[in-house]
mmCIF file of C-alpha atoms in Angstrom:
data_model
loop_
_atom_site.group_PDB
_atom_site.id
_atom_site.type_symbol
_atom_site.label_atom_id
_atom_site.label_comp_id
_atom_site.label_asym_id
_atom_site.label_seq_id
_atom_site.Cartn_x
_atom_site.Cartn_y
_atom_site.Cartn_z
ATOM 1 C CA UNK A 1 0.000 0.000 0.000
ATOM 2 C CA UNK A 2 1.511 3.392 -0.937
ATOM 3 C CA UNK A 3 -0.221 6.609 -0.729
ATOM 4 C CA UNK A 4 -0.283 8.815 -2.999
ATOM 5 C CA UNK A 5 1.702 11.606 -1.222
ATOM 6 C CA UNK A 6 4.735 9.406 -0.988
ATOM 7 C CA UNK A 7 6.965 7.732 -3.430
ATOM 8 C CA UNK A 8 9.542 4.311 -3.668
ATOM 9 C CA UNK A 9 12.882 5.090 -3.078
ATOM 10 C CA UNK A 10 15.133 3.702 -6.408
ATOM 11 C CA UNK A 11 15.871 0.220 -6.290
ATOM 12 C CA UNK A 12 12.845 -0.283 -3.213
ATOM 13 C CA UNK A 13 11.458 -3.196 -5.176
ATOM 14 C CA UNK A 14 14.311 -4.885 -6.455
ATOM 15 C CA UNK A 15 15.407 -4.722 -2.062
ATOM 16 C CA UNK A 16 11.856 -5.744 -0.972
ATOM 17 C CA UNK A 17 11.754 -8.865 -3.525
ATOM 18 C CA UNK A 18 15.072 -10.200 -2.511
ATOM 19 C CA UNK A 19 14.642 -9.799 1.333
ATOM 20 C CA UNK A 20 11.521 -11.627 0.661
ATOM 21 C CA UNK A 21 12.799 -14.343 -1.129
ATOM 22 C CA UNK A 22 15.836 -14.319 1.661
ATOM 23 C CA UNK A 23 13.364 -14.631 4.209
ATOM 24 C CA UNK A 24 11.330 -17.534 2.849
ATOM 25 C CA UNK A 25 7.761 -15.707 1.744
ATOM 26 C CA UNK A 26 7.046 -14.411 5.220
ATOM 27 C CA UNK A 27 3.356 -13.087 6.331
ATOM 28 C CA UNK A 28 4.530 -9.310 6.728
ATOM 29 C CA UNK A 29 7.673 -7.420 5.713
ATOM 30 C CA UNK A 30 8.503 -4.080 7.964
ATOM 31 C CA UNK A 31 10.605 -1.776 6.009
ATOM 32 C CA UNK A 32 12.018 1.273 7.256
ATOM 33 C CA UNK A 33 11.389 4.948 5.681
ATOM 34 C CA UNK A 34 12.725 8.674 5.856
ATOM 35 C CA UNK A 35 10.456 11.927 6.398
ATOM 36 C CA UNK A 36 10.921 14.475 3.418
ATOM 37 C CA UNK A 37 10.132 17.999 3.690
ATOM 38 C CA UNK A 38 8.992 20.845 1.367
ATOM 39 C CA UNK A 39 12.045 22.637 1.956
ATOM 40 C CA UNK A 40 14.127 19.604 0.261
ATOM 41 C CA UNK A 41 15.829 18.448 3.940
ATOM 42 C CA UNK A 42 15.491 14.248 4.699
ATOM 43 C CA UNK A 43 14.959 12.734 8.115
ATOM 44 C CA UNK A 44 15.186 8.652 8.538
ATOM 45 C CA UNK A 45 12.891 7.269 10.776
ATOM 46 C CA UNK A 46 14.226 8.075 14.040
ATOM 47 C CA UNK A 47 13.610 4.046 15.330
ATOM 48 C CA UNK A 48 15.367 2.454 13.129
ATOM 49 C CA UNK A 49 17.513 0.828 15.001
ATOM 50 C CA UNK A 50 14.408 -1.276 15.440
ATOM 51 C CA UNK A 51 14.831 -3.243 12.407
ATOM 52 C CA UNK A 52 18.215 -3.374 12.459
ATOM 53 C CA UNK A 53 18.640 -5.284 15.688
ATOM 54 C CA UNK A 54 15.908 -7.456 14.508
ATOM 55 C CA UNK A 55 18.196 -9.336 12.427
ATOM 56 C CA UNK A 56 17.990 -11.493 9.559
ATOM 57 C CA UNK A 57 15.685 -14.987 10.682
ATOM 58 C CA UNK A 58 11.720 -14.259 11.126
ATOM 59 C CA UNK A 59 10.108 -13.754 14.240
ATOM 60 C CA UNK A 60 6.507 -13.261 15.731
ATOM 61 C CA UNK A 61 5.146 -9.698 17.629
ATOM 62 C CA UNK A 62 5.463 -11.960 21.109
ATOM 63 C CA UNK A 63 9.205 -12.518 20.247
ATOM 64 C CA UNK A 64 10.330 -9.089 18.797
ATOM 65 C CA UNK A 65 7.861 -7.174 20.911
ATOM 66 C CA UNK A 66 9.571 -3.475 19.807
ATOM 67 C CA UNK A 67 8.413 -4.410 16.193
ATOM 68 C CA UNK A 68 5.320 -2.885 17.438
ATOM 69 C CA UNK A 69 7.368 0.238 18.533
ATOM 70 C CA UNK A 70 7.577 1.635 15.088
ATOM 71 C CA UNK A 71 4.983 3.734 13.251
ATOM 72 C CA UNK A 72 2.078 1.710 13.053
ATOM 73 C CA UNK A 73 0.961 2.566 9.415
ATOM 74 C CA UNK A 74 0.415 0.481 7.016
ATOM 75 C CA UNK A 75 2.661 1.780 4.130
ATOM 76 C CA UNK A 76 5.506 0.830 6.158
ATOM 77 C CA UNK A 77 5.205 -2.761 5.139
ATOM 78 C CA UNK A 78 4.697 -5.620 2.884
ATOM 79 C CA UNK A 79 1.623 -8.126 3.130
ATOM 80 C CA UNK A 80 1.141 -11.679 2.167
ATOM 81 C CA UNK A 81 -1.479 -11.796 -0.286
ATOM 82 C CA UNK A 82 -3.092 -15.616 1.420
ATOM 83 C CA UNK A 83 -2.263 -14.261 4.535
ATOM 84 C CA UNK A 84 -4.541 -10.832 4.177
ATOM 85 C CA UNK A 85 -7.149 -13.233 2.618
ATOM 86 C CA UNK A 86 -7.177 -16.064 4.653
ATOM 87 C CA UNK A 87 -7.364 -13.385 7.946
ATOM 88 C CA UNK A 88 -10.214 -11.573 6.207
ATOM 89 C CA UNK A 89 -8.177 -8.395 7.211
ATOM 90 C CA UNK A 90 -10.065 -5.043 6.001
ATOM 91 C CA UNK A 91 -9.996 -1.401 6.343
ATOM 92 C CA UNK A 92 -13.028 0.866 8.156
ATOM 93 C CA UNK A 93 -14.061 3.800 7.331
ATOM 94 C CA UNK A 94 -13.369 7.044 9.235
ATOM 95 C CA UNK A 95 -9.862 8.868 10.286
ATOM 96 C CA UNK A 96 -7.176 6.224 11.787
ATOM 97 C CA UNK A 97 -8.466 3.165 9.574
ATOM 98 C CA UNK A 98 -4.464 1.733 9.614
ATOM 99 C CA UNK A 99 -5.105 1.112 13.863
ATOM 100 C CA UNK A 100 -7.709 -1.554 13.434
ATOM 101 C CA UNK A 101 -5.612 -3.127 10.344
ATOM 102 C CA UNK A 102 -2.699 -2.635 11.893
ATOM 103 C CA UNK A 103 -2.652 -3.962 15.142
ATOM 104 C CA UNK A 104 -4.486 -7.257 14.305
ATOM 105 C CA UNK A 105 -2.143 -7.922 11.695
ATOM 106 C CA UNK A 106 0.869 -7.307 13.249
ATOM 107 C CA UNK A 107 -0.263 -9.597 16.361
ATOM 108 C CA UNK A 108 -1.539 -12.592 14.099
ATOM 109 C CA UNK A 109 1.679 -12.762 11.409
ATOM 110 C CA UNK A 110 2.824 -16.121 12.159
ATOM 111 C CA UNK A 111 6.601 -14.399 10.536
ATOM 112 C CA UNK A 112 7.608 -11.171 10.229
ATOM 113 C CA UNK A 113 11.035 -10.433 8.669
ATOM 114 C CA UNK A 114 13.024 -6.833 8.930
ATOM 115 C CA UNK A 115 14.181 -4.705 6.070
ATOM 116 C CA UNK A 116 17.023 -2.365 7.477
ATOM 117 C CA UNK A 117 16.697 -0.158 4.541
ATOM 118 C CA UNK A 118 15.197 3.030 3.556
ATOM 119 C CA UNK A 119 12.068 1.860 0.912
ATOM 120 C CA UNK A 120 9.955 4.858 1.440
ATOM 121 C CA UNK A 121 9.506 8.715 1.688
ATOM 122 C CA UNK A 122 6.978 10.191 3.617
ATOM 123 C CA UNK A 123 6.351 13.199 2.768
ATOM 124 C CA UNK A 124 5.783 15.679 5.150
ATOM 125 C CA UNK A 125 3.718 18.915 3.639
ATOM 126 C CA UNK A 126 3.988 22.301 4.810
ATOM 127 C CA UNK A 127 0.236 22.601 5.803
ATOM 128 C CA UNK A 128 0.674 18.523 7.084
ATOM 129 C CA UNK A 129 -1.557 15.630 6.348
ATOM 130 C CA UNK A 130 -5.266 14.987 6.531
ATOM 131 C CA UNK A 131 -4.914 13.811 10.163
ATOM 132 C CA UNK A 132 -3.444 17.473 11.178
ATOM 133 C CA UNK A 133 -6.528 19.122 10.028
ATOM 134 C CA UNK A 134 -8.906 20.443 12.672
ATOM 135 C CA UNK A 135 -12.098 18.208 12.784
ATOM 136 C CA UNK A 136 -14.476 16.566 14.679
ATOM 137 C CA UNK A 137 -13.242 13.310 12.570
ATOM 138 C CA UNK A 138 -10.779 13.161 14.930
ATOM 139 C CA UNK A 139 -13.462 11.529 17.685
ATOM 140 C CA UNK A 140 -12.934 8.308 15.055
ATOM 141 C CA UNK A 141 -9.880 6.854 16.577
ATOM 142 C CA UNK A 142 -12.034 5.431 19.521
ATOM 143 C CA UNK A 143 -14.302 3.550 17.057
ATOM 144 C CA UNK A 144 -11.337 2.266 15.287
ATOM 145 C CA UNK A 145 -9.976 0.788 18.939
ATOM 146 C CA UNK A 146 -13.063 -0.400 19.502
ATOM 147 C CA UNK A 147 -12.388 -2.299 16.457
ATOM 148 C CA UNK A 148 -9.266 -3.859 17.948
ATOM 149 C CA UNK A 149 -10.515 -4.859 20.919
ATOM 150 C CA UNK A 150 -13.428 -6.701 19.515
ATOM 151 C CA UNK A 151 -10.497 -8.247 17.406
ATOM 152 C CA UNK A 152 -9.095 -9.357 20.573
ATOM 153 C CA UNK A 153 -12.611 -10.793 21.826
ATOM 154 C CA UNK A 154 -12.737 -13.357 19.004
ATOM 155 C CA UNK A 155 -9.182 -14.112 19.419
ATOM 156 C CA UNK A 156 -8.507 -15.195 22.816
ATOM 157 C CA UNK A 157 -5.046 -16.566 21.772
ATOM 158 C CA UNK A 158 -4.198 -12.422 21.836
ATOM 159 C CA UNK A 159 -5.915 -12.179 25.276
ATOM 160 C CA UNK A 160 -1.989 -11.307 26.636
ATOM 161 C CA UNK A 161 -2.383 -7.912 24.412
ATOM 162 C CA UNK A 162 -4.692 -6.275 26.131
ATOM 163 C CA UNK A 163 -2.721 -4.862 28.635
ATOM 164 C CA UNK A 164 -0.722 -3.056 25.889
ATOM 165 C CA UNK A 165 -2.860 -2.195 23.650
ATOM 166 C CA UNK A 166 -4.329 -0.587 26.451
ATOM 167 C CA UNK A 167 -2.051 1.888 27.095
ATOM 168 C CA UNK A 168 -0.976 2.043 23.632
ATOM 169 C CA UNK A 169 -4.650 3.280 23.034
ATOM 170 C CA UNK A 170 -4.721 5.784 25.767
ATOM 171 C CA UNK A 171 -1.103 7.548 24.700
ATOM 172 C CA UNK A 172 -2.324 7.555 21.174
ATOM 173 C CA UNK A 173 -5.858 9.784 22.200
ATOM 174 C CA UNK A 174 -4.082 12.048 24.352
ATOM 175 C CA UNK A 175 -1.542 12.580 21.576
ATOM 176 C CA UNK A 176 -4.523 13.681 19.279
ATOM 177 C CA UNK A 177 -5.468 15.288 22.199
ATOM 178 C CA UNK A 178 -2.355 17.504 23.112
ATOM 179 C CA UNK A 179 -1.810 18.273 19.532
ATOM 180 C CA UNK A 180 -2.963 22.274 18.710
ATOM 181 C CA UNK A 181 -3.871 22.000 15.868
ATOM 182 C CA UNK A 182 -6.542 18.508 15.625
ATOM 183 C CA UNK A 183 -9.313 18.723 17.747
ATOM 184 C CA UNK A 184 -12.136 21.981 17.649
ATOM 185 C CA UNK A 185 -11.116 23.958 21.110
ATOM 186 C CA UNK A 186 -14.726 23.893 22.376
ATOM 187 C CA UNK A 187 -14.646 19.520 21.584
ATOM 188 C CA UNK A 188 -11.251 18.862 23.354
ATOM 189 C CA UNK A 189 -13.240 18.261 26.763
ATOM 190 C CA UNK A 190 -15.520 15.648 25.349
ATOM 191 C CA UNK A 191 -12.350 14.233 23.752
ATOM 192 C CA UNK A 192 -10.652 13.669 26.727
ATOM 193 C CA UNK A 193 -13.904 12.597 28.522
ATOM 194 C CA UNK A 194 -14.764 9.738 25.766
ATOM 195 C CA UNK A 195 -11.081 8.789 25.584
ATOM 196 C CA UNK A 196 -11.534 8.457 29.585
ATOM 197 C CA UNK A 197 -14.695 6.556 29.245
ATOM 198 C CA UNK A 198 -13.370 4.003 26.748
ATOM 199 C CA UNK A 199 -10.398 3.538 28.529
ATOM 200 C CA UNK A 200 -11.682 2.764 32.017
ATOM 201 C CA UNK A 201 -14.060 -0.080 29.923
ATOM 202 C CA UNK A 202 -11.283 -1.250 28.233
ATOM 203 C CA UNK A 203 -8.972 -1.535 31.097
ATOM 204 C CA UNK A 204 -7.808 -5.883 31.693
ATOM 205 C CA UNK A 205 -8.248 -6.826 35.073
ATOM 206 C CA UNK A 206 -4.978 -6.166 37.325
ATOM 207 C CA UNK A 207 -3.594 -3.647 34.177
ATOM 208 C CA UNK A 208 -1.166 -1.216 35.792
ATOM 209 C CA UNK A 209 -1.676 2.269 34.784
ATOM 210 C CA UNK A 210 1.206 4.524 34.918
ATOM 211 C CA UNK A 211 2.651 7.377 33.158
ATOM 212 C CA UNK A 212 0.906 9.700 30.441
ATOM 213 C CA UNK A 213 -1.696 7.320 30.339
ATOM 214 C CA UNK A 214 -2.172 7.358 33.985
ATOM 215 C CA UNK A 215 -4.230 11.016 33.144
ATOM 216 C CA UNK A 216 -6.975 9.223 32.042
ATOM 217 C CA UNK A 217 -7.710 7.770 35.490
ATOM 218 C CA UNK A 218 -8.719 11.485 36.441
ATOM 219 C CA UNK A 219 -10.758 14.134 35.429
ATOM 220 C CA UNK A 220 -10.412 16.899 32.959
ATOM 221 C CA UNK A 221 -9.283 19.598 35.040
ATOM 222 C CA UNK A 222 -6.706 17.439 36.523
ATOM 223 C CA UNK A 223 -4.843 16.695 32.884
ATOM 224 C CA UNK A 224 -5.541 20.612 31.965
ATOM 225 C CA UNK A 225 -3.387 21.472 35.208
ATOM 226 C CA UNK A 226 -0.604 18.875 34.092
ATOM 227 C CA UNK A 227 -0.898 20.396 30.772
ATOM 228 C CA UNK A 228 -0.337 23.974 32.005
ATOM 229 C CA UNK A 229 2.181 23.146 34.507
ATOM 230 C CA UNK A 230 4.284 21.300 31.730
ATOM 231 C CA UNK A 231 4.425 24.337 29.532
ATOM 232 C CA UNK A 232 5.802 26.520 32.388
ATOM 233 C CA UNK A 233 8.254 24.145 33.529
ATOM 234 C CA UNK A 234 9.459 24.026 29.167
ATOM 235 C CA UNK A 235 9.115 27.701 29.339
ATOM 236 C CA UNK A 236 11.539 28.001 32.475
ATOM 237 C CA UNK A 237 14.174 25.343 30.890
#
């Protein structure tokens, strides 16, 4: 899948088909990418050491758990056709669709190999991508974990995942969330307070909650005052 901002880098394909043959037809490929900006300036992915300490034999999510550390997009990677088919993988509709594709195929690929090589460039527009647009289509991403955790009800072999998807959903909302220039000022309330919601529903029995996403625990006062009091502490450094 390549969108239609970003383009191959020369010889991508001829790379992609011989670490694929290398690696014995595996169910995903992760290659790695660079950001390129309007002013002509290049910036490789800044985890990708990631792939290059995954080394050279397959391995599953469970056994190279900081596979799941990259970018989880879907244009970062290379599917097996059966594999999509036989999963019955799909995209939804609405903002975030790569989450709910994502995750369950990243946690189901029997073998995943590593492509320590720049394949793509993102491109990174001055005015930014859809998802830095100010909408209410933002409030999508917590239909689109809904999606993954219904995944994970009618795959109990995943039941371990819930715990981090968990708090891998709750950092991702209050990214949206502390971003200036996504949600509508007078929405970022309800935001926080369906992202809250979700996430206390969502929670596995026993989970731990700590850092960032520990905010969603309280109310939305509470994370505006941690909010304020960060920016004076980065305005004193």
């Amino acid at each position: 899948f390549l969108d239609s901002d970003d383009t191959l880098t020369p010889g991508a394909l001829a790379a992609i088909a011989d670490r694929l043959a290398e690696s014995g037809d595996p169910d995903v490929l992760v290659f790695d990418y660079a950001r390129t900006y309007w002013w002509g300036g290049t910036r490789r992915n800044a985890l990708a050491e990631v792939l290059a300490e995954a080394g050279p034999d397959t391995f599953t999510a469970a056994g190279y758990p900081r596979i799941l550390d990259l970018l989880m997009v879907v244009w970062n990677k290379v599917y097996r056709r059966e594999f999509v088919a036989a999963r019955g993988f799909t995209f939804p509709p609405g903002y975030y669709e790569d989450t709910p594709w994502t995750f369950p195929v990243m946690l189901s690929a029997g073998r995943i190999a590593a492509l320590d090589r720049i394949c793509l460039n993102y491109r990174q527009r001055r005015q930014g991508n859809i998802l830095s647009t100010t909408s209410r289509k933002h409030f999508d991403v917590h239909d689109q974990y809904e999606r993954v955790f219904a995944f994970l009800d009618s795959h109990p072999e995943l039941d371990s995942w819930r715990p981090y998807l968990h708090r891998k959903m709750g950092e991702h909302c209050l990214d949206i969330l502390a971003k200036p220039d996504r949600l509508p000022p007078a929405d970022k309330a309800e935001f926080f307070r369906r992202t809250a919601d979700l996430f206390r529903r969502l929670k596995p029995e026993g989970a731990q909650v700590d850092g960032e996403a520990a905010l969603l625990e309280g109310g939305w006062a509470g994370y505006r005052l941690r909010r304020q009091a960060g920016r004076v502490r980065q305005g004193a450094a």
